[in-house]
JSON list of C-alpha atoms in Angstrom, two decimals:
[
{"chain": "A", "resi": 22, "resn": "MET", "atom": "CA", "xyz": [55.55, 143.27, 120.88]},
{"chain": "A", "resi": 23, "resn": "LYS", "atom": "CA", "xyz": [57.96, 141.09, 119.37]},
{"chain": "A", "resi": 24, "resn": "CYS", "atom": "CA", "xyz": [60.03, 144.02, 118.63]},
{"chain": "A", "resi": 25, "resn": "PHE", "atom": "CA", "xyz": [60.43, 144.98, 121.90]},
{"chain": "A", "resi": 26, "resn": "LYS", "atom": "CA", "xyz": [61.08, 141.24, 123.12]},
{"chain": "A", "resi": 27, "resn": "ILE", "atom": "CA", "xyz": [63.71, 141.25, 120.29]},
{"chain": "A", "resi": 28, "resn": "ALA", "atom": "CA", "xyz": [65.34, 144.15, 121.36]},
{"chain": "A", "resi": 29, "resn": "LEU", "atom": "CA", "xyz": [64.90, 143.02, 125.64]},
{"chain": "A", "resi": 30, "resn": "SER", "atom": "CA", "xyz": [66.52, 139.55, 124.55]},
{"chain": "A", "resi": 31, "resn": "VAL", "atom": "CA", "xyz": [69.63, 141.48, 122.68]},
{"chain": "A", "resi": 32, "resn": "ILE", "atom": "CA", "xyz": [70.20, 143.71, 126.17]},
{"chain": "A", "resi": 33, "resn": "LEU", "atom": "CA", "xyz": [70.02, 140.86, 128.28]},
{"chain": "A", "resi": 34, "resn": "VAL", "atom": "CA", "xyz": [73.04, 139.10, 126.07]},
{"chain": "A", "resi": 35, "resn": "LEU", "atom": "CA", "xyz": [75.12, 142.44, 125.77]},
{"chain": "A", "resi": 36, "resn": "VAL", "atom": "CA", "xyz": [74.93, 142.44, 129.21]},
{"chain": "A", "resi": 37, "resn": "LEU", "atom": "CA", "xyz": [76.04, 139.48, 130.06]},
{"chain": "A", "resi": 38, "resn": "GLY", "atom": "CA", "xyz": [78.50, 138.42, 127.74]},
{"chain": "A", "resi": 39, "resn": "VAL", "atom": "CA", "xyz": [79.83, 143.08, 128.99]},
{"chain": "A", "resi": 40, "resn": "ALA", "atom": "CA", "xyz": [79.91, 141.32, 132.77]},
{"chain": "A", "resi": 41, "resn": "PHE", "atom": "CA", "xyz": [81.40, 137.95, 132.15]},
{"chain": "A", "resi": 42, "resn": "GLY", "atom": "CA", "xyz": [84.22, 139.82, 130.53]},
{"chain": "A", "resi": 43, "resn": "CYS", "atom": "CA", "xyz": [84.29, 142.61, 133.65]},
{"chain": "A", "resi": 44, "resn": "ASP", "atom": "CA", "xyz": [84.42, 139.44, 136.06]},
{"chain": "A", "resi": 45, "resn": "ASN", "atom": "CA", "xyz": [87.30, 137.96, 134.10]},
{"chain": "A", "resi": 46, "resn": "ASP", "atom": "CA", "xyz": [88.94, 140.53, 133.84]},
{"chain": "A", "resi": 47, "resn": "LYS", "atom": "CA", "xyz": [89.04, 140.67, 137.35]},
{"chain": "A", "resi": 48, "resn": "LYS", "atom": "CA", "xyz": [89.95, 137.39, 137.41]},
{"chain": "A", "resi": 49, "resn": "SER", "atom": "CA", "xyz": [92.56, 137.17, 135.40]},
{"chain": "A", "resi": 50, "resn": "LYS", "atom": "CA", "xyz": [94.59, 140.77, 137.28]},
{"chain": "A", "resi": 51, "resn": "ALA", "atom": "CA", "xyz": [93.93, 138.64, 140.90]},
{"chain": "A", "resi": 52, "resn": "GLN", "atom": "CA", "xyz": [95.90, 135.99, 139.28]},
{"chain": "A", "resi": 53, "resn": "GLU", "atom": "CA", "xyz": [98.86, 137.52, 139.11]},
{"chain": "A", "resi": 54, "resn": "LEU", "atom": "CA", "xyz": [99.81, 140.69, 141.26]},
{"chain": "A", "resi": 55, "resn": "THR", "atom": "CA", "xyz": [103.48, 142.66, 140.94]},
{"chain": "A", "resi": 56, "resn": "ILE", "atom": "CA", "xyz": [104.51, 144.38, 144.32]},
{"chain": "A", "resi": 57, "resn": "PRO", "atom": "CA", "xyz": [107.68, 146.62, 144.00]},
{"chain": "A", "resi": 58, "resn": "PHE", "atom": "CA", "xyz": [109.17, 147.44, 147.08]},
{"chain": "A", "resi": 59, "resn": "THR", "atom": "CA", "xyz": [111.78, 148.92, 149.11]},
{"chain": "A", "resi": 60, "resn": "ASN", "atom": "CA", "xyz": [112.67, 148.65, 152.49]},
{"chain": "A", "resi": 61, "resn": "ALA", "atom": "CA", "xyz": [115.15, 149.81, 154.43]},
{"chain": "A", "resi": 62, "resn": "PHE", "atom": "CA", "xyz": [116.18, 148.95, 157.80]},
{"chain": "A", "resi": 63, "resn": "GLU", "atom": "CA", "xyz": [119.31, 148.15, 160.50]},
{"chain": "A", "resi": 64, "resn": "GLY", "atom": "CA", "xyz": [119.95, 145.65, 163.27]},
{"chain": "A", "resi": 65, "resn": "SER", "atom": "CA", "xyz": [121.80, 143.60, 164.79]},
{"chain": "A", "resi": 66, "resn": "LEU", "atom": "CA", "xyz": [124.64, 140.93, 163.71]},
{"chain": "A", "resi": 67, "resn": "GLU", "atom": "CA", "xyz": [125.15, 138.41, 166.06]},
{"chain": "A", "resi": 68, "resn": "PHE", "atom": "CA", "xyz": [127.28, 134.00, 165.90]},
{"chain": "A", "resi": 69, "resn": "SER", "atom": "CA", "xyz": [124.44, 131.74, 165.52]},
{"chain": "A", "resi": 70, "resn": "PRO", "atom": "CA", "xyz": [126.02, 127.69, 165.59]},
{"chain": "A", "resi": 71, "resn": "ILE", "atom": "CA", "xyz": [124.36, 126.83, 163.50]},
{"chain": "A", "resi": 72, "resn": "ASP", "atom": "CA", "xyz": [126.08, 125.78, 160.55]},
{"chain": "A", "resi": 73, "resn": "THR", "atom": "CA", "xyz": [123.67, 126.31, 157.57]},
{"chain": "A", "resi": 74, "resn": "ASN", "atom": "CA", "xyz": [126.78, 124.50, 154.89]},
{"chain": "A", "resi": 75, "resn": "GLN", "atom": "CA", "xyz": [128.10, 121.55, 157.03]},
{"chain": "A", "resi": 76, "resn": "ASP", "atom": "CA", "xyz": [131.75, 122.60, 157.45]},
{"chain": "A", "resi": 77, "resn": "SER", "atom": "CA", "xyz": [131.33, 122.85, 161.03]},
{"chain": "A", "resi": 78, "resn": "VAL", "atom": "CA", "xyz": [131.87, 126.59, 160.77]},
{"chain": "A", "resi": 79, "resn": "GLY", "atom": "CA", "xyz": [128.93, 128.54, 162.56]},
{"chain": "A", "resi": 80, "resn": "SER", "atom": "CA", "xyz": [126.49, 131.29, 160.86]},
{"chain": "A", "resi": 81, "resn": "LEU", "atom": "CA", "xyz": [126.43, 134.96, 161.27]},
{"chain": "A", "resi": 82, "resn": "ALA", "atom": "CA", "xyz": [122.37, 135.64, 162.06]},
{"chain": "A", "resi": 83, "resn": "THR", "atom": "CA", "xyz": [120.47, 139.45, 162.47]},
{"chain": "A", "resi": 84, "resn": "ILE", "atom": "CA", "xyz": [118.04, 140.31, 163.90]},
{"chain": "A", "resi": 85, "resn": "LYS", "atom": "CA", "xyz": [116.57, 144.17, 161.42]},
{"chain": "A", "resi": 86, "resn": "LEU", "atom": "CA", "xyz": [113.61, 146.43, 162.06]},
{"chain": "A", "resi": 87, "resn": "GLY", "atom": "CA", "xyz": [112.83, 147.70, 158.62]},
{"chain": "A", "resi": 88, "resn": "LYS", "atom": "CA", "xyz": [110.32, 150.56, 157.28]},
{"chain": "A", "resi": 89, "resn": "SER", "atom": "CA", "xyz": [108.68, 150.58, 154.00]},
{"chain": "A", "resi": 90, "resn": "PRO", "atom": "CA", "xyz": [106.17, 152.18, 151.79]},
{"chain": "A", "resi": 91, "resn": "GLU", "atom": "CA", "xyz": [104.78, 149.53, 150.23]},
{"chain": "A", "resi": 92, "resn": "LEU", "atom": "CA", "xyz": [105.24, 146.96, 153.55]},
{"chain": "A", "resi": 93, "resn": "GLY", "atom": "CA", "xyz": [105.08, 149.38, 156.55]},
{"chain": "A", "resi": 94, "resn": "ASN", "atom": "CA", "xyz": [107.28, 148.39, 159.69]},
{"chain": "A", "resi": 95, "resn": "ASN", "atom": "CA", "xyz": [108.21, 145.24, 159.56]},
{"chain": "A", "resi": 96, "resn": "THR", "atom": "CA", "xyz": [111.29, 142.81, 160.81]},
{"chain": "A", "resi": 97, "resn": "ASN", "atom": "CA", "xyz": [113.59, 140.24, 158.99]},
{"chain": "A", "resi": 98, "resn": "HIS", "atom": "CA", "xyz": [115.87, 137.59, 160.96]},
{"chain": "A", "resi": 99, "resn": "ALA", "atom": "CA", "xyz": [118.00, 135.82, 158.66]},
{"chain": "A", "resi": 100, "resn": "ILE", "atom": "CA", "xyz": [120.86, 133.79, 158.88]},
{"chain": "A", "resi": 101, "resn": "GLY", "atom": "CA", "xyz": [124.26, 133.24, 156.73]},
{"chain": "A", "resi": 102, "resn": "GLU", "atom": "CA", "xyz": [127.36, 132.24, 155.73]},
{"chain": "A", "resi": 103, "resn": "THR", "atom": "CA", "xyz": [130.86, 133.18, 153.83]},
{"chain": "A", "resi": 104, "resn": "VAL", "atom": "CA", "xyz": [133.89, 131.93, 152.98]},
{"chain": "A", "resi": 105, "resn": "LYS", "atom": "CA", "xyz": [136.75, 133.08, 151.28]},
{"chain": "A", "resi": 106, "resn": "SER", "atom": "CA", "xyz": [136.94, 134.12, 148.12]},
{"chain": "A", "resi": 107, "resn": "ASP", "atom": "CA", "xyz": [140.23, 132.30, 146.52]},
{"chain": "A", "resi": 108, "resn": "PRO", "atom": "CA", "xyz": [141.72, 133.37, 144.60]},
{"chain": "A", "resi": 109, "resn": "VAL", "atom": "CA", "xyz": [141.71, 136.56, 146.65]},
{"chain": "A", "resi": 110, "resn": "VAL", "atom": "CA", "xyz": [139.53, 139.61, 145.77]},
{"chain": "A", "resi": 111, "resn": "THR", "atom": "CA", "xyz": [140.43, 142.38, 147.64]},
{"chain": "A", "resi": 112, "resn": "CYS", "atom": "CA", "xyz": [138.04, 145.84, 147.92]},
{"chain": "A", "resi": 113, "resn": "THR", "atom": "CA", "xyz": [137.84, 149.02, 149.80]},
{"chain": "A", "resi": 114, "resn": "THR", "atom": "CA", "xyz": [135.50, 148.97, 153.74]},
{"chain": "A", "resi": 115, "resn": "PRO", "atom": "CA", "xyz": [133.63, 151.62, 154.37]},
{"chain": "A", "resi": 116, "resn": "LEU", "atom": "CA", "xyz": [136.32, 153.11, 156.99]},
{"chain": "A", "resi": 117, "resn": "GLY", "atom": "CA", "xyz": [138.55, 153.44, 153.25]},
{"chain": "A", "resi": 118, "resn": "ASN", "atom": "CA", "xyz": [140.93, 150.67, 154.19]},
{"chain": "A", "resi": 119, "resn": "PRO", "atom": "CA", "xyz": [141.80, 147.54, 152.28]},
{"chain": "A", "resi": 120, "resn": "GLY", "atom": "CA", "xyz": [139.80, 144.55, 152.23]},
{"chain": "A", "resi": 121, "resn": "THR", "atom": "CA", "xyz": [138.47, 141.54, 151.24]},
{"chain": "A", "resi": 122, "resn": "ILE", "atom": "CA", "xyz": [136.06, 139.35, 149.20]},
{"chain": "A", "resi": 123, "resn": "ALA", "atom": "CA", "xyz": [133.78, 136.52, 150.88]},
{"chain": "A", "resi": 124, "resn": "ASN", "atom": "CA", "xyz": [131.23, 134.97, 148.95]},
{"chain": "A", "resi": 125, "resn": "ILE", "atom": "CA", "xyz": [127.98, 134.38, 151.07]},
{"chain": "A", "resi": 126, "resn": "ILE", "atom": "CA", "xyz": [127.00, 130.62, 150.63]},
{"chain": "A", "resi": 127, "resn": "SER", "atom": "CA", "xyz": [124.19, 129.87, 151.72]},
{"chain": "A", "resi": 128, "resn": "GLY", "atom": "CA", "xyz": [121.41, 131.57, 153.33]},
{"chain": "A", "resi": 129, "resn": "ALA", "atom": "CA", "xyz": [117.80, 132.34, 154.83]},
{"chain": "A", "resi": 130, "resn": "GLU", "atom": "CA", "xyz": [115.96, 134.88, 155.59]},
{"chain": "A", "resi": 131, "resn": "VAL", "atom": "CA", "xyz": [112.01, 135.70, 156.89]},
{"chain": "A", "resi": 132, "resn": "LEU", "atom": "CA", "xyz": [110.69, 139.04, 156.93]},
{"chain": "A", "resi": 133, "resn": "ILE", "atom": "CA", "xyz": [108.00, 139.67, 159.22]},
{"chain": "A", "resi": 134, "resn": "THR", "atom": "CA", "xyz": [105.24, 142.94, 158.72]},
{"chain": "A", "resi": 135, "resn": "ASP", "atom": "CA", "xyz": [101.83, 143.15, 159.85]},
{"chain": "A", "resi": 136, "resn": "THR", "atom": "CA", "xyz": [99.88, 141.35, 157.45]},
{"chain": "A", "resi": 137, "resn": "GLY", "atom": "CA", "xyz": [101.84, 138.34, 156.38]},
{"chain": "A", "resi": 138, "resn": "SER", "atom": "CA", "xyz": [105.72, 137.26, 155.98]},
{"chain": "A", "resi": 139, "resn": "LEU", "atom": "CA", "xyz": [108.23, 136.65, 152.89]},
{"chain": "A", "resi": 140, "resn": "GLN", "atom": "CA", "xyz": [110.45, 133.37, 153.69]},
{"chain": "A", "resi": 141, "resn": "SER", "atom": "CA", "xyz": [113.55, 133.64, 151.34]},
{"chain": "A", "resi": 142, "resn": "ILE", "atom": "CA", "xyz": [116.91, 131.92, 150.56]},
{"chain": "A", "resi": 143, "resn": "ARG", "atom": "CA", "xyz": [120.12, 133.93, 149.52]},
{"chain": "A", "resi": 144, "resn": "SER", "atom": "CA", "xyz": [121.55, 132.73, 146.07]},
{"chain": "A", "resi": 145, "resn": "GLY", "atom": "CA", "xyz": [124.53, 134.25, 145.84]},
{"chain": "A", "resi": 146, "resn": "GLY", "atom": "CA", "xyz": [126.11, 138.17, 147.68]},
{"chain": "A", "resi": 147, "resn": "THR", "atom": "CA", "xyz": [129.63, 139.34, 148.40]},
{"chain": "A", "resi": 148, "resn": "VAL", "atom": "CA", "xyz": [130.48, 140.87, 151.55]},
{"chain": "A", "resi": 149, "resn": "CYS", "atom": "CA", "xyz": [133.76, 143.20, 151.47]},
{"chain": "A", "resi": 150, "resn": "ARG", "atom": "CA", "xyz": [135.14, 142.84, 155.62]},
{"chain": "A", "resi": 151, "resn": "GLY", "atom": "CA", "xyz": [139.24, 144.46, 156.65]},
{"chain": "A", "resi": 152, "resn": "ASP", "atom": "CA", "xyz": [141.61, 142.91, 158.83]},
{"chain": "A", "resi": 153, "resn": "PRO", "atom": "CA", "xyz": [141.47, 144.76, 162.50]},
{"chain": "A", "resi": 154, "resn": "PRO", "atom": "CA", "xyz": [141.98, 147.25, 163.98]},
{"chain": "A", "resi": 155, "resn": "ASP", "atom": "CA", "xyz": [138.96, 147.61, 161.04]},
{"chain": "A", "resi": 156, "resn": "ASP", "atom": "CA", "xyz": [135.93, 146.86, 162.00]},
{"chain": "A", "resi": 157, "resn": "SER", "atom": "CA", "xyz": [133.81, 147.93, 159.82]},
{"chain": "A", "resi": 158, "resn": "PHE", "atom": "CA", "xyz": [132.06, 145.87, 156.48]},
{"chain": "A", "resi": 159, "resn": "SER", "atom": "CA", "xyz": [130.14, 146.32, 153.70]},
{"chain": "A", "resi": 160, "resn": "PHE", "atom": "CA", "xyz": [127.37, 143.59, 151.58]},
{"chain": "A", "resi": 161, "resn": "ILE", "atom": "CA", "xyz": [125.13, 143.29, 148.64]},
{"chain": "A", "resi": 162, "resn": "PHE", "atom": "CA", "xyz": [123.06, 139.81, 148.44]},
{"chain": "A", "resi": 163, "resn": "THR", "atom": "CA", "xyz": [120.11, 138.72, 146.69]},
{"chain": "A", "resi": 164, "resn": "SER", "atom": "CA", "xyz": [117.07, 136.35, 148.17]},
{"chain": "A", "resi": 165, "resn": "ASN", "atom": "CA", "xyz": [114.76, 134.69, 146.36]},
{"chain": "A", "resi": 166, "resn": "ILE", "atom": "CA", "xyz": [111.40, 134.50, 147.55]},
{"chain": "A", "resi": 167, "resn": "VAL", "atom": "CA", "xyz": [110.88, 130.56, 148.27]},
{"chain": "A", "resi": 168, "resn": "VAL", "atom": "CA", "xyz": [106.61, 131.09, 150.72]},
{"chain": "A", "resi": 169, "resn": "GLY", "atom": "CA", "xyz": [104.36, 133.41, 151.67]},
{"chain": "A", "resi": 170, "resn": "THR", "atom": "CA", "xyz": [102.03, 133.93, 154.04]},
{"chain": "A", "resi": 171, "resn": "GLY", "atom": "CA", "xyz": [98.89, 136.39, 155.05]},
{"chain": "A", "resi": 172, "resn": "GLU", "atom": "CA", "xyz": [98.01, 138.98, 152.51]},
{"chain": "A", "resi": 173, "resn": "PHE", "atom": "CA", "xyz": [101.80, 137.09, 150.48]},
{"chain": "A", "resi": 174, "resn": "GLU", "atom": "CA", "xyz": [100.13, 133.80, 150.20]},
{"chain": "A", "resi": 175, "resn": "GLY", "atom": "CA", "xyz": [102.04, 132.36, 146.64]},
{"chain": "A", "resi": 176, "resn": "ALA", "atom": "CA", "xyz": [104.82, 135.21, 146.49]},
{"chain": "A", "resi": 177, "resn": "SER", "atom": "CA", "xyz": [107.55, 134.01, 145.13]},
{"chain": "A", "resi": 178, "resn": "GLY", "atom": "CA", "xyz": [109.85, 137.11, 143.53]},
{"chain": "A", "resi": 179, "resn": "ASN", "atom": "CA", "xyz": [113.62, 138.10, 144.59]},
{"chain": "A", "resi": 180, "resn": "TYR", "atom": "CA", "xyz": [114.90, 141.20, 145.51]},
{"chain": "A", "resi": 181, "resn": "THR", "atom": "CA", "xyz": [118.74, 142.75, 147.01]},
{"chain": "A", "resi": 182, "resn": "ALA", "atom": "CA", "xyz": [120.30, 144.14, 149.92]},
{"chain": "A", "resi": 183, "resn": "SER", "atom": "CA", "xyz": [123.02, 146.20, 149.95]},
{"chain": "A", "resi": 184, "resn": "GLY", "atom": "CA", "xyz": [124.53, 148.11, 153.55]},
{"chain": "A", "resi": 185, "resn": "GLU", "atom": "CA", "xyz": [127.18, 147.79, 155.98]},
{"chain": "A", "resi": 186, "resn": "GLY", "atom": "CA", "xyz": [127.68, 147.37, 159.73]},
{"chain": "A", "resi": 187, "resn": "ARG", "atom": "CA", "xyz": [130.05, 147.39, 162.82]},
{"chain": "A", "resi": 188, "resn": "VAL", "atom": "CA", "xyz": [132.01, 144.81, 164.34]},
{"chain": "A", "resi": 189, "resn": "LEU", "atom": "CA", "xyz": [131.23, 146.03, 167.50]},
{"chain": "A", "resi": 190, "resn": "LEU", "atom": "CA", "xyz": [132.76, 143.24, 169.97]},
{"chain": "A", "resi": 191, "resn": "VAL", "atom": "CA", "xyz": [134.55, 139.49, 169.16]},
{"chain": "A", "resi": 192, "resn": "ASP", "atom": "CA", "xyz": [135.68, 137.11, 171.45]},
{"chain": "A", "resi": 193, "resn": "PRO", "atom": "CA", "xyz": [138.30, 134.86, 172.23]},
{"chain": "A", "resi": 194, "resn": "SER", "atom": "CA", "xyz": [136.79, 132.20, 169.64]},
{"chain": "A", "resi": 195, "resn": "SER", "atom": "CA", "xyz": [135.88, 134.49, 167.35]},
{"chain": "A", "resi": 196, "resn": "ARG", "atom": "CA", "xyz": [132.03, 135.12, 167.75]},
{"chain": "A", "resi": 197, "resn": "SER", "atom": "CA", "xyz": [131.68, 138.73, 166.65]},
{"chain": "A", "resi": 198, "resn": "PHE", "atom": "CA", "xyz": [128.21, 141.07, 167.84]},
{"chain": "A", "resi": 199, "resn": "GLY", "atom": "CA", "xyz": [127.90, 143.51, 165.57]},
{"chain": "A", "resi": 200, "resn": "PHE", "atom": "CA", "xyz": [125.76, 146.80, 163.96]},
{"chain": "A", "resi": 201, "resn": "ILE", "atom": "CA", "xyz": [124.09, 146.32, 160.20]},
{"chain": "A", "resi": 202, "resn": "GLU", "atom": "CA", "xyz": [122.52, 148.49, 158.06]},
{"chain": "A", "resi": 203, "resn": "GLY", "atom": "CA", "xyz": [121.37, 149.26, 154.39]},
{"chain": "A", "resi": 204, "resn": "MET", "atom": "CA", "xyz": [118.98, 148.95, 151.90]},
{"chain": "A", "resi": 205, "resn": "THR", "atom": "CA", "xyz": [116.49, 146.04, 150.58]},
{"chain": "A", "resi": 206, "resn": "THR", "atom": "CA", "xyz": [115.06, 146.80, 147.30]},
{"chain": "A", "resi": 207, "resn": "GLY", "atom": "CA", "xyz": [113.05, 144.03, 144.54]},
{"chain": "A", "resi": 208, "resn": "ALA", "atom": "CA", "xyz": [109.61, 142.58, 143.99]},
{"chain": "A", "resi": 209, "resn": "ILE", "atom": "CA", "xyz": [107.10, 140.56, 145.07]},
{"chain": "A", "resi": 210, "resn": "GLU", "atom": "CA", "xyz": [105.18, 137.89, 142.69]},
{"chain": "A", "resi": 211, "resn": "ILE", "atom": "CA", "xyz": [101.79, 137.21, 143.91]},
{"chain": "A", "resi": 212, "resn": "SER", "atom": "CA", "xyz": [99.65, 134.01, 142.44]},
{"chain": "A", "resi": 213, "resn": "GLN", "atom": "CA", "xyz": [96.19, 133.11, 143.16]}
]
């Protein structure tokens, strides 16, 4: 009987040890989650009176619909400003004409999914745009995720977006409206 009690005690200690170890593994995995993602998007851009850097010049706002295997259907709202590169840097526009580089100097965006949102600040990028009548442009920028909600609570990380667009209308005060499309690639880091 004494051997049975000792054996039972040893088995109980082993079972509890394994269960405790597995529980700790689950907790450590839940604390750090990386979600790599891609997101194809298209939408519109238009002049905004919001001055993101206090230079008395408004910004451009975009509203884009996205589709991502990892994030599902989503909507992205963004705003940003650019300044011409100094010294002038040349590039080639999507229509194949000579263009000039503008640096993205400020911007922010919110990507909204069915299960949460990601809020980001742009950390750099460029736009290649031509002179009229070439109304095309291309862009690439990086954003840092600063806040997440819902499923993305505790999110950080970064992503890069690139694509192109066309300016469809410019009014007499140089405010524009156009089309934008591209691809975003990055990773969401979630700490819980």
